[in-house]
Amino acid sequence: MRLDVRWVALTLCLPLAVARAGTDNDYAYAFPLDTKETAEAYRLVLSPEVYASVNPSAGLRDLVVVNALNRPVPFGELPPSPPLRHDFSLAARLLPVPVSTSAHEGVQIERSTSGGIVISQPPNNPSPQHPRQWLVDAGRAVTLDHLEFDAVTLRQDFQVHLAVDASNDLRQWIPLSGDVGVTRVHGESDQVEQLSLPLSGSMAGRYYRIRLIDGDVDWSEDHVPSVRLAGSYTDAVADRLSQLQWLQATNTGSNGNDYVYTLPASLPLEAVKVQLPAANTAARVHVQWPQGEGASSWFDVATLDLVRAAGKDGDAKAQFAPRSVQHLRLHSETPLAAAPVLSIGWLPPQYFFMAEGGGPYRLLAGSYASRRGEYPVVEAWDRLRAKYGEAWTPPVAALGSRVDEVGAAALSAPKVPYDWTRPLLWGVLVVGALAVAGMALSLLRQAKRDEAGS
């Protein structure tokens, strides 16, 4: 008998179903972006709601801006701006450095606990020589453009050559000008005054030293003139503190002298402000945040002494390095009538995106697996600044209300579907074995019938 094996072959060639994991670039939420002004690029300021929408482990890499065709556009964090320069001007009296007459015990120049200049010399060892060096304290590290003598404080004529050095520790000095002529001549027929010393170099120093290079002048203790310092300074810490946005945390529980606070999301904190709730109270409180995962253990980051009396608000601030925190705790060393008011200071990150493809644009946020691609945002930013000027910043694209894109499920690991490959293979093998067995049984029966017939 010829075995019809077509059904066996069909069974063995059954398609194997291979499960496919959900790897699409799905995001949980979308924020419409309001771009009222036409521009080549826009600026985006992240809000607490955006932070509450992202995957905490993604480091804000699960943020992307898409255009009207739902295609991603170049998008990245705004490059840091150079520090702000503040004008500086100060009138100060020169401090003469006595000429040392002893080879063993010379003049000592030191800083006080507040940073001021302290000049001391051995007692009963006055020098008959006029000073040849003078010091001035700017009070902070500044970059000077020039130094000018105050004509009103000058009591004599002179023609001298001076040099100016800068330092931040009164030990190591950096030259700013090597040999500058300074003149004051008041004659009967004419008057000549050249009292300004232009300074070169970008060295920012707190202390300045004026050295007499050539000539002679009596600027001793009784005749020392005043000078005016003109230049600029930077103060990154103060500037950043002035830019912080303040958000009041929600008190979510108390236990004795401990008060727990919660923020809308894990935000990069840089400062805290604590205020006592009732008048005529005083307390010492410790600002704490969780150590490691969870809130089982806390450690101190700041200690504040609060007094609310005599018209004072009873608040105090503390600043620290940025750290992403959602829960904080205040521990008061003494009981309080109510929970203090806790506010956090943070600087929302700023991003920018290029207007590629046309709007409306949307910010997509929150994904378990999808991450934003790498764009040459620094190069793009430099080109835009070169075109519009160093002071240019893109217009702000305002965030609209959050709406679901895929929903919160996009933040979780996708469920791996059951792998039917192995059961199907076993099924094919079993069916094939049964088919072979059936074929063999059919052959045996046919053989017996043939024998019986013969």
mmCIF file of C-alpha atoms in Angstrom, residues 85-93 136-148 208 227-234:
data_model
loop_
_atom_site.group_PDB
_atom_site.id
_atom_site.type_symbol
_atom_site.label_atom_id
_atom_site.label_comp_id
_atom_site.label_asym_id
_atom_site.label_seq_id
_atom_site.Cartn_x
_atom_site.Cartn_y
_atom_site.Cartn_z
ATOM 1 C CA ARG A 85 29.198 89.764 35.333
ATOM 2 C CA HIS A 86 28.326 92.485 37.820
ATOM 3 C CA ASP A 87 29.862 95.941 37.760
ATOM 4 C CA PHE A 88 32.190 96.648 40.649
ATOM 5 C CA SER A 89 33.412 99.964 42.036
ATOM 6 C CA LEU A 90 35.054 100.598 45.382
ATOM 7 C CA ALA A 91 36.826 103.520 47.031
ATOM 8 C CA ALA A 92 39.475 102.279 49.442
ATOM 9 C CA ARG A 93 42.437 103.674 51.326
ATOM 10 C CA VAL A 136 44.292 97.312 49.086
ATOM 11 C CA ASP A 137 41.485 94.867 49.943
ATOM 12 C CA ALA A 138 38.642 94.737 47.416
ATOM 13 C CA GLY A 139 36.498 92.739 49.842
ATOM 14 C CA ARG A 140 35.824 89.997 47.297
ATOM 15 C CA ALA A 141 37.434 88.443 44.238
ATOM 16 C CA VAL A 142 37.037 90.929 41.366
ATOM 17 C CA THR A 143 38.503 91.428 37.918
ATOM 18 C CA LEU A 144 39.726 95.020 37.698
ATOM 19 C CA ASP A 145 39.795 97.090 34.529
ATOM 20 C CA HIS A 146 41.698 99.950 36.081
ATOM 21 C CA LEU A 147 42.761 101.476 39.364
ATOM 22 C CA GLU A 148 42.668 105.247 39.825
ATOM 23 C CA TYR A 208 45.980 94.133 45.126
ATOM 24 C CA VAL A 227 42.114 104.766 45.237
ATOM 25 C CA ARG A 228 39.041 103.731 43.296
ATOM 26 C CA LEU A 229 38.839 100.188 41.973
ATOM 27 C CA ALA A 230 36.687 99.614 38.884
ATOM 28 C CA GLY A 231 35.915 96.305 37.240
ATOM 29 C CA SER A 232 33.496 93.417 37.521
ATOM 30 C CA TYR A 233 32.864 90.224 39.462
ATOM 31 C CA THR A 234 30.899 87.011 39.232
#
